[in-house]
CSV table of C-alpha atoms in Angstrom, one decimal:
chain,number,residue,atom,x,y,z
A,1,MET,CA,17.7,33.5,-3.5
A,2,GLN,CA,14.5,35.2,-5.0
A,3,GLN,CA,12.0,34.6,-2.4
A,4,HIS,CA,9.5,33.7,-5.4
A,5,ILE,CA,11.6,30.7,-6.7
A,6,ILE,CA,11.4,28.9,-3.1
A,7,ASP,CA,7.6,29.9,-2.6
A,8,THR,CA,6.7,28.5,-6.4
A,9,VAL,CA,8.8,25.1,-5.8
A,10,ASN,CA,7.8,24.4,-2.5
A,11,THR,CA,3.9,25.1,-3.7
A,12,ALA,CA,4.1,23.0,-6.5
A,13,LEU,CA,6.1,19.8,-4.7
A,14,ALA,CA,3.5,20.2,-1.8
A,15,GLU,CA,0.3,20.0,-4.5
A,16,GLU,CA,2.1,17.6,-5.8
A,17,PHE,CA,3.2,15.2,-3.1
A,18,GLU,CA,0.9,16.3,-0.3
A,19,LEU,CA,3.8,17.3,1.4
A,20,GLU,CA,3.8,19.8,5.1
A,21,ALA,CA,4.8,23.3,4.6
A,22,GLU,CA,7.1,22.4,7.8
A,23,THR,CA,9.2,19.9,6.5
A,24,MET,CA,10.1,21.7,3.7
A,25,GLN,CA,13.3,23.4,4.9
A,26,PRO,CA,16.4,24.3,2.8
A,27,ASP,CA,18.5,21.4,4.0
A,28,SER,CA,15.5,18.9,3.6
A,29,HIS,CA,16.8,16.0,1.7
A,30,LEU,CA,14.4,15.3,-1.1
A,31,PHE,CA,14.2,11.4,-0.5
A,32,ASN,CA,15.5,10.7,3.1
A,33,ASP,CA,13.2,13.9,4.7
A,34,LEU,CA,10.7,14.6,2.2
A,35,GLY,CA,10.3,10.8,1.2
A,36,LEU,CA,10.4,11.1,-2.2
A,37,ASP,CA,10.9,8.0,-4.3
A,38,SER,CA,12.5,7.5,-7.8
A,39,LEU,CA,9.1,8.0,-9.7
A,40,ASP,CA,8.5,11.1,-7.7
A,41,ALA,CA,11.7,12.4,-8.8
A,42,VAL,CA,10.1,12.4,-12.5
A,43,ASP,CA,7.1,13.8,-11.6
A,44,MET,CA,9.3,16.3,-9.7
A,45,VAL,CA,10.6,17.8,-13.0
A,46,ILE,CA,7.3,17.6,-14.7
A,47,VAL,CA,5.6,19.7,-12.3
A,48,LEU,CA,8.7,22.6,-12.0
A,49,GLU,CA,8.6,22.8,-15.6
A,50,LYS,CA,4.6,23.3,-15.4
A,51,ALA,CA,5.0,25.8,-12.8
A,52,PHE,CA,8.8,27.7,-14.0
A,53,GLY,CA,7.6,27.6,-18.0
A,54,CYS,CA,10.8,26.2,-18.7
A,55,LYS,CA,12.4,22.8,-19.9
A,56,LEU,CA,14.5,20.6,-17.1
A,57,ARG,CA,14.7,17.6,-18.1
A,58,ASP,CA,17.9,15.7,-19.7
A,59,GLU,CA,20.1,17.8,-17.5
A,60,GLN,CA,22.6,16.6,-15.5
A,61,ALA,CA,22.5,18.7,-13.0
A,62,ILE,CA,19.2,17.8,-12.0
A,63,ARG,CA,20.5,13.9,-11.4
A,64,GLU,CA,22.8,15.9,-8.5
A,65,ILE,CA,20.1,17.6,-6.4
A,66,ARG,CA,19.8,16.3,-3.1
A,67,THR,CA,18.2,19.2,-1.1
A,68,LEU,CA,15.7,21.3,-1.5
A,69,GLY,CA,18.4,24.1,-1.2
A,70,ASP,CA,20.2,22.3,-4.5
A,71,LEU,CA,17.1,21.9,-6.4
A,72,TYR,CA,16.1,26.0,-5.5
A,73,ALA,CA,19.6,26.6,-6.5
A,74,PHE,CA,19.2,24.8,-9.6
A,75,ILE,CA,16.2,26.6,-10.8
A,76,GLU,CA,17.7,30.0,-10.3
A,77,ALA,CA,20.8,29.2,-12.5
A,78,LYS,CA,18.4,27.7,-14.7
A,79,ARG,CA,16.8,31.0,-14.9
A,80,LYS,CA,19.4,33.1,-15.2
A,81,GLU,CA,21.0,31.0,-18.2
A,82,LEU,CA,17.5,31.5,-20.2
A,83,GLY,CA,17.9,35.2,-19.4
B,1,MET,CA,-21.8,4.2,23.3
B,2,THR,CA,-18.8,4.8,20.6
B,3,GLU,CA,-15.4,3.9,22.3
B,4,ALA,CA,-13.7,7.4,22.7
B,5,THR,CA,-17.0,8.1,25.6
B,6,ALA,CA,-16.5,4.5,26.9
B,7,SER,CA,-17.6,4.4,30.6
B,8,PRO,CA,-14.7,2.5,33.1
B,9,GLY,CA,-16.8,-0.2,33.7
B,10,ALA,CA,-16.8,-0.7,30.0
B,11,SER,CA,-13.4,-0.2,29.4
B,12,ARG,CA,-12.6,-2.5,31.9
B,13,ARG,CA,-14.9,-5.3,30.3
B,14,SER,CA,-13.4,-4.6,26.8
B,15,GLY,CA,-9.6,-4.9,28.5
B,16,LEU,CA,-11.0,-8.5,29.6
B,17,TRP,CA,-11.9,-9.0,26.6
B,18,ALA,CA,-8.8,-7.9,25.0
B,19,LEU,CA,-6.8,-10.5,27.3
B,20,VAL,CA,-9.3,-13.6,26.8
B,21,MET,CA,-9.1,-12.7,22.8
B,22,SER,CA,-5.4,-12.2,23.2
B,23,ALA,CA,-5.2,-15.4,24.9
B,24,VAL,CA,-7.5,-17.7,22.4
B,25,VAL,CA,-6.1,-15.7,19.0
B,26,TYR,CA,-2.9,-16.0,19.1
B,27,PRO,CA,-2.1,-19.3,19.8
B,28,LEU,CA,-4.5,-20.3,17.5
B,29,LEU,CA,-3.0,-18.1,14.8
B,30,ILE,CA,0.7,-20.0,15.5
B,31,LEU,CA,-1.4,-22.9,15.3
B,32,GLN,CA,-2.7,-22.3,12.2
B,33,THR,CA,0.6,-21.0,11.1
B,34,LEU,CA,2.3,-24.6,11.8
B,35,THR,CA,-0.4,-26.7,10.5
B,36,PHE,CA,-0.2,-24.8,7.3
B,37,ILE,CA,3.4,-24.8,7.2
B,38,LEU,CA,3.4,-28.8,8.0
B,39,LEU,CA,0.9,-29.2,5.1
B,40,ALA,CA,2.8,-27.5,2.9
B,41,PRO,CA,5.4,-29.8,1.2
B,42,MET,CA,2.8,-32.2,0.4
B,43,VAL,CA,0.0,-30.2,-0.8
B,44,LEU,CA,1.1,-27.5,-2.9
B,45,PRO,CA,3.4,-30.0,-5.5
B,46,LEU,CA,0.3,-32.2,-5.3
B,47,ALA,CA,-2.2,-29.7,-5.8
B,48,SER,CA,0.0,-28.1,-9.1
B,49,VAL,CA,0.5,-31.6,-10.4
B,50,LEU,CA,-3.3,-32.4,-10.2
B,51,THR,CA,-4.6,-29.2,-11.4
B,52,GLY,CA,-1.9,-28.2,-13.7
B,53,ARG,CA,-1.4,-24.8,-12.2
B,54,PRO,CA,1.9,-23.6,-11.9
B,55,LEU,CA,2.9,-23.4,-8.2
B,56,GLY,CA,3.2,-19.7,-7.6
B,57,ARG,CA,-1.0,-19.6,-8.8
B,58,ILE,CA,-1.1,-22.4,-6.2
B,59,VAL,CA,0.5,-20.8,-3.1
B,60,ARG,CA,-1.5,-17.5,-3.8
B,61,TYR,CA,-4.7,-19.8,-3.2
B,62,PHE,CA,-3.3,-21.7,-0.5
B,63,ILE,CA,-2.1,-18.2,1.6
B,64,TRP,CA,-5.7,-16.7,0.5
B,65,ILE,CA,-7.5,-19.6,2.4
B,66,TYR,CA,-5.2,-19.6,5.1
B,67,GLY,CA,-6.4,-16.0,5.3
B,68,LYS,CA,-9.8,-17.3,5.6
B,69,VAL,CA,-9.3,-19.3,8.3
B,70,TRP,CA,-7.7,-16.5,10.4
B,71,MET,CA,-11.1,-14.5,9.6
B,72,ILE,CA,-12.8,-17.6,11.1
B,73,LEU,CA,-10.3,-17.8,14.1
B,74,ILE,CA,-11.0,-14.1,15.2
B,75,ALA,CA,-15.1,-14.2,14.3
B,76,PRO,CA,-16.1,-14.8,17.7
B,77,PHE,CA,-14.2,-11.4,19.0
B,78,THR,CA,-14.4,-9.4,15.3
B,79,ARG,CA,-17.4,-8.3,13.4
B,80,PHE,CA,-16.7,-8.1,9.7
B,81,GLU,CA,-18.8,-5.6,7.2
B,82,LYS,CA,-17.7,-6.3,4.0
B,83,ILE,CA,-19.4,-3.8,1.0
B,84,GLY,CA,-18.7,-4.4,-2.6
B,85,LEU,CA,-16.5,-7.5,-2.6
B,86,THR,CA,-18.3,-9.1,-4.7
B,87,GLN,CA,-16.8,-10.8,-7.9
B,88,ASP,CA,-17.9,-8.3,-10.3
B,89,ARG,CA,-15.9,-5.1,-8.5
B,90,PHE,CA,-12.8,-6.9,-9.1
B,91,PRO,CA,-11.7,-7.6,-13.1
B,92,GLN,CA,-9.3,-10.1,-13.5
B,93,PRO,CA,-6.9,-8.3,-13.2
B,94,CYS,CA,-6.8,-5.1,-11.5
B,95,ILE,CA,-5.0,-3.4,-9.4
B,96,ILE,CA,-6.8,-3.2,-6.2
B,97,VAL,CA,-5.1,-0.2,-3.7
B,98,LEU,CA,-5.5,-0.7,0.3
B,99,ASN,CA,-5.0,1.8,2.7
B,100,HIS,CA,-2.8,0.3,5.4
B,101,LEU,CA,-3.5,0.0,9.4
B,102,SER,CA,-2.4,-3.3,10.7
B,103,PHE,CA,-0.1,-5.8,10.5
B,104,PHE,CA,-3.1,-7.6,9.8
B,105,ASP,CA,-4.8,-5.7,7.2
B,106,VAL,CA,-2.9,-8.4,4.9
B,107,PHE,CA,-4.4,-11.7,6.3
B,108,CYS,CA,-8.4,-9.4,5.5
B,109,MET,CA,-7.2,-10.1,1.9
B,110,GLY,CA,-9.0,-13.5,2.6
B,111,ALA,CA,-12.6,-11.5,2.0
B,112,LEU,CA,-11.4,-10.7,-1.6
B,113,PRO,CA,-13.7,-12.7,-3.9
B,114,HIS,CA,-11.2,-14.3,-5.6
B,115,SER,CA,-7.6,-16.3,-4.5
B,116,ASN,CA,-5.2,-15.2,-7.3
B,117,VAL,CA,-3.8,-12.1,-5.8
B,118,GLY,CA,-0.1,-11.2,-5.3
B,119,PHE,CA,0.7,-8.6,-2.9
B,120,THR,CA,3.2,-5.8,-3.2
B,121,VAL,CA,5.6,-5.3,-0.3
B,122,ARG,CA,8.8,-3.7,1.2
B,123,SER,CA,11.4,-5.4,2.1
B,124,TRP,CA,10.7,-6.2,6.1
B,125,PRO,CA,7.6,-9.1,5.4
B,126,PHE,CA,10.2,-11.2,3.6
B,127,ARG,CA,12.6,-11.3,6.7
B,128,MET,CA,9.9,-13.0,8.7
B,129,ILE,CA,11.3,-16.9,8.2
B,130,TRP,CA,7.9,-18.7,8.9
B,131,TYR,CA,5.7,-16.4,6.0
B,132,ALA,CA,9.3,-15.8,3.5
B,133,PRO,CA,9.5,-19.0,1.7
B,134,PHE,CA,5.7,-18.5,0.7
B,135,MET,CA,6.0,-15.1,-0.4
B,136,ARG,CA,8.7,-16.0,-2.3
B,137,MET,CA,6.5,-19.1,-4.5
B,138,ALA,CA,3.6,-16.7,-4.3
B,139,GLU,CA,6.2,-14.3,-6.4
B,140,TYR,CA,4.9,-11.3,-4.5
B,141,VAL,CA,7.3,-8.4,-5.1
B,142,ASP,CA,9.6,-6.6,-2.8
B,143,MET,CA,9.2,-3.4,-4.2
B,144,GLU,CA,12.0,-1.8,-1.8
B,145,THR,CA,14.6,-4.0,-2.5
B,146,LEU,CA,14.0,-4.6,-6.2
B,147,GLY,CA,13.9,-0.9,-7.0
B,148,HIS,CA,10.8,0.8,-9.2
B,149,ASP,CA,12.0,-0.6,-12.9
B,150,GLU,CA,12.6,-4.0,-12.1
B,151,ALA,CA,9.8,-4.2,-9.1
B,152,LEU,CA,7.5,-2.6,-12.0
B,153,LEU,CA,8.4,-5.7,-14.6
B,154,ARG,CA,7.6,-8.2,-12.4
B,155,CYS,CA,4.1,-6.5,-11.8
B,156,ARG,CA,3.3,-6.7,-15.2
B,157,GLU,CA,4.3,-10.3,-15.6
B,158,LEU,CA,2.1,-10.6,-12.9
B,159,LEU,CA,-0.8,-8.6,-14.7
B,160,ASP,CA,0.0,-11.0,-17.7
B,161,SER,CA,-0.7,-13.8,-16.0
B,162,ASP,CA,-3.9,-12.5,-14.7
B,163,THR,CA,-2.7,-12.1,-11.1
B,164,THR,CA,-4.6,-9.5,-9.3
B,165,LEU,CA,-1.6,-7.0,-7.8
B,166,VAL,CA,-2.6,-5.5,-4.2
B,167,PHE,CA,-0.5,-2.1,-3.5
B,168,PHE,CA,-0.7,-0.1,0.2
B,169,PRO,CA,-0.2,3.3,-1.6
B,170,GLU,CA,0.9,4.5,1.7
B,171,GLY,CA,3.7,2.4,1.8
B,172,HIS,CA,3.4,2.1,5.4
B,173,ARG,CA,1.1,1.7,8.0
B,174,GLY,CA,-0.8,5.0,8.9
B,175,ARG,CA,-0.3,5.7,12.9
B,176,ASP,CA,-3.6,7.7,13.2
B,177,GLY,CA,-6.2,6.8,10.8
B,178,LYS,CA,-5.7,9.5,8.2
B,179,LEU,CA,-4.5,8.4,5.0
B,180,GLY,CA,-0.9,9.3,4.2
B,181,ARG,CA,0.5,10.1,1.5
B,182,PHE,CA,-0.1,8.4,-1.9
B,183,TYR,CA,2.9,7.0,-4.1
B,184,SER,CA,2.3,7.3,-7.5
B,185,GLY,CA,3.9,3.3,-8.4
B,186,ALA,CA,0.2,1.4,-8.7
B,187,PHE,CA,-0.7,4.6,-10.6
B,188,LYS,CA,1.8,4.4,-13.6
B,189,LEU,CA,1.6,1.2,-13.5
B,190,ALA,CA,-2.1,1.0,-14.1
B,191,VAL,CA,-2.0,3.8,-16.8
B,192,GLU,CA,1.2,1.9,-18.3
B,193,THR,CA,-0.9,-1.6,-18.7
B,194,ASN,CA,-4.0,-0.2,-18.7
B,195,VAL,CA,-5.3,-2.1,-15.7
B,196,PRO,CA,-8.2,-0.9,-13.7
B,197,ILE,CA,-7.7,0.0,-10.2
B,198,VAL,CA,-10.3,-1.1,-7.5
B,199,PRO,CA,-9.3,1.2,-4.3
B,200,LEU,CA,-10.2,-0.6,-1.2
B,201,CYS,CA,-11.0,0.8,2.0
B,202,ILE,CA,-10.4,-1.0,5.3
B,203,SER,CA,-11.0,0.0,8.6
B,204,GLY,CA,-10.7,-1.0,12.4
B,205,THR,CA,-7.8,-3.7,11.9
B,206,ASP,CA,-5.9,-0.4,13.6
B,207,ARG,CA,-8.3,-1.4,17.1
B,208,LEU,CA,-7.6,-4.9,16.4
B,209,LEU,CA,-4.3,-4.4,17.3
B,210,PRO,CA,-3.2,-0.9,18.0
B,211,PRO,CA,0.3,0.3,17.3
B,212,GLY,CA,2.8,-0.3,20.1
B,213,THR,CA,0.9,-3.1,21.5
B,214,LEU,CA,0.8,-6.9,21.1
B,215,LEU,CA,-3.3,-7.5,22.7
B,216,MET,CA,-5.6,-7.9,20.2
B,217,ALA,CA,-8.7,-6.2,20.9
B,218,PRO,CA,-12.6,-6.9,19.9
B,219,THR,CA,-13.8,-4.5,17.4
B,220,THR,CA,-15.6,-4.3,13.9
B,221,ILE,CA,-13.5,-4.8,10.7
B,222,ARG,CA,-14.9,-2.8,8.0
B,223,LEU,CA,-13.7,-3.5,4.1
B,224,GLN,CA,-15.4,-1.6,1.3
B,225,ALA,CA,-14.8,-1.9,-2.3
B,226,LEU,CA,-15.3,1.0,-4.7
B,227,ALA,CA,-16.2,0.8,-7.9
B,228,ALA,CA,-13.0,0.3,-10.6
B,229,VAL,CA,-11.5,3.1,-12.0
B,230,ASP,CA,-10.9,2.8,-15.9
B,231,PRO,CA,-6.8,4.4,-15.9
B,232,SER,CA,-7.4,4.9,-19.9
B,233,GLY,CA,-10.2,8.0,-18.9
B,234,PHE,CA,-6.4,9.5,-17.4
B,235,THR,CA,-4.3,10.5,-20.2
B,236,GLY,CA,-1.1,13.2,-20.9
B,237,GLU,CA,2.2,13.0,-19.3
B,238,SER,CA,1.1,12.9,-15.7
B,239,ALA,CA,-2.3,10.6,-16.2
B,240,HIS,CA,-0.8,8.5,-13.1
B,241,VAL,CA,-0.9,11.7,-11.1
B,242,ALA,CA,-4.0,12.8,-12.1
B,243,LEU,CA,-5.3,9.1,-11.5
B,244,ARG,CA,-3.6,9.1,-8.2
B,245,LYS,CA,-4.9,12.2,-6.7
B,246,ALA,CA,-8.5,10.8,-8.0
B,247,VAL,CA,-8.4,7.2,-6.2
B,248,LYS,CA,-7.1,8.8,-3.2
B,249,THR,CA,-10.0,11.5,-3.2
B,250,ALA,CA,-13.1,8.3,-3.6
B,251,MET,CA,-10.6,6.6,-0.6
B,252,ALA,CA,-10.6,9.5,1.9
B,253,GLU,CA,-14.5,10.3,1.1
B,254,ALA,CA,-15.7,6.5,1.5
B,255,LEU,CA,-13.2,6.4,5.0
B,256,GLU,CA,-14.8,9.0,6.6
B,257,LYS,CA,-18.4,7.4,5.9
B,258,GLN,CA,-17.4,4.9,7.8
B,259,LYS,CA,-16.5,6.5,10.7
């Protein structure tokens, strides 16, 4: 996993949702552990699109994301796909 | 002398006052609640017929009076400081966002200048059998059970009928007196409906009933309404996020000054 993806995701989400850095572990569940709700999930996509400069919405895969680790993997796969 | 630097003698006196306050206020609160419950089946339908207003509106008024009576009951032990709680600070309708410290925060809404106020709450308050029927009749919105889409639809319907809505943007009580993370629901609703947000800062209710205790303690409760924030000044895909951050910053500054 590329460290810069992890750092960028963590920084963007920490800023957007006022999360504590120590709670942001790869196995942290977005809803159960980080306390995001369904509105936050929409905002999360927007903020990550801005952070990575690519479209992430309308993706079936993003609906399957449960943990931060899933999110890192999704972003990495997406960036590889876009070249 | 502040509470943190109180002498042992002062601490004993405040402990005695807490006992006296609890011994007086709890029975009165139970009596008040029973009286309102017993009066409701007669008063609510009669008031609805006589005024021609919908039952929900009448129940919201009834609950507002209940809050006012509670404030009178605890007045001998508690000082209320109200800042900016005037009609002109609360456009009708508006969305009040209130920080959350105690179960008794909602009782303090009896201090609001108008009575047509609905609450958005989690599901657990609907499990208090003595309050739940009134909450349902008052059309309070159960944000947890309904889910966001249905809950926000109910909120829009209440705003359409000129009902002011109270949100606890932190979602639950704070345990350390600091503002917690704000959820976006109230702010998204404000942007979508173009209804102004009124930030309302409360302090002291955490000392009135400290978390994890049952003894009430004499204290000062401060309620400060900040200037209404017009959501039309926030645009774009993340308008509600910018609005949320602006309101939280204003509330954090006001609460810091209240200390």
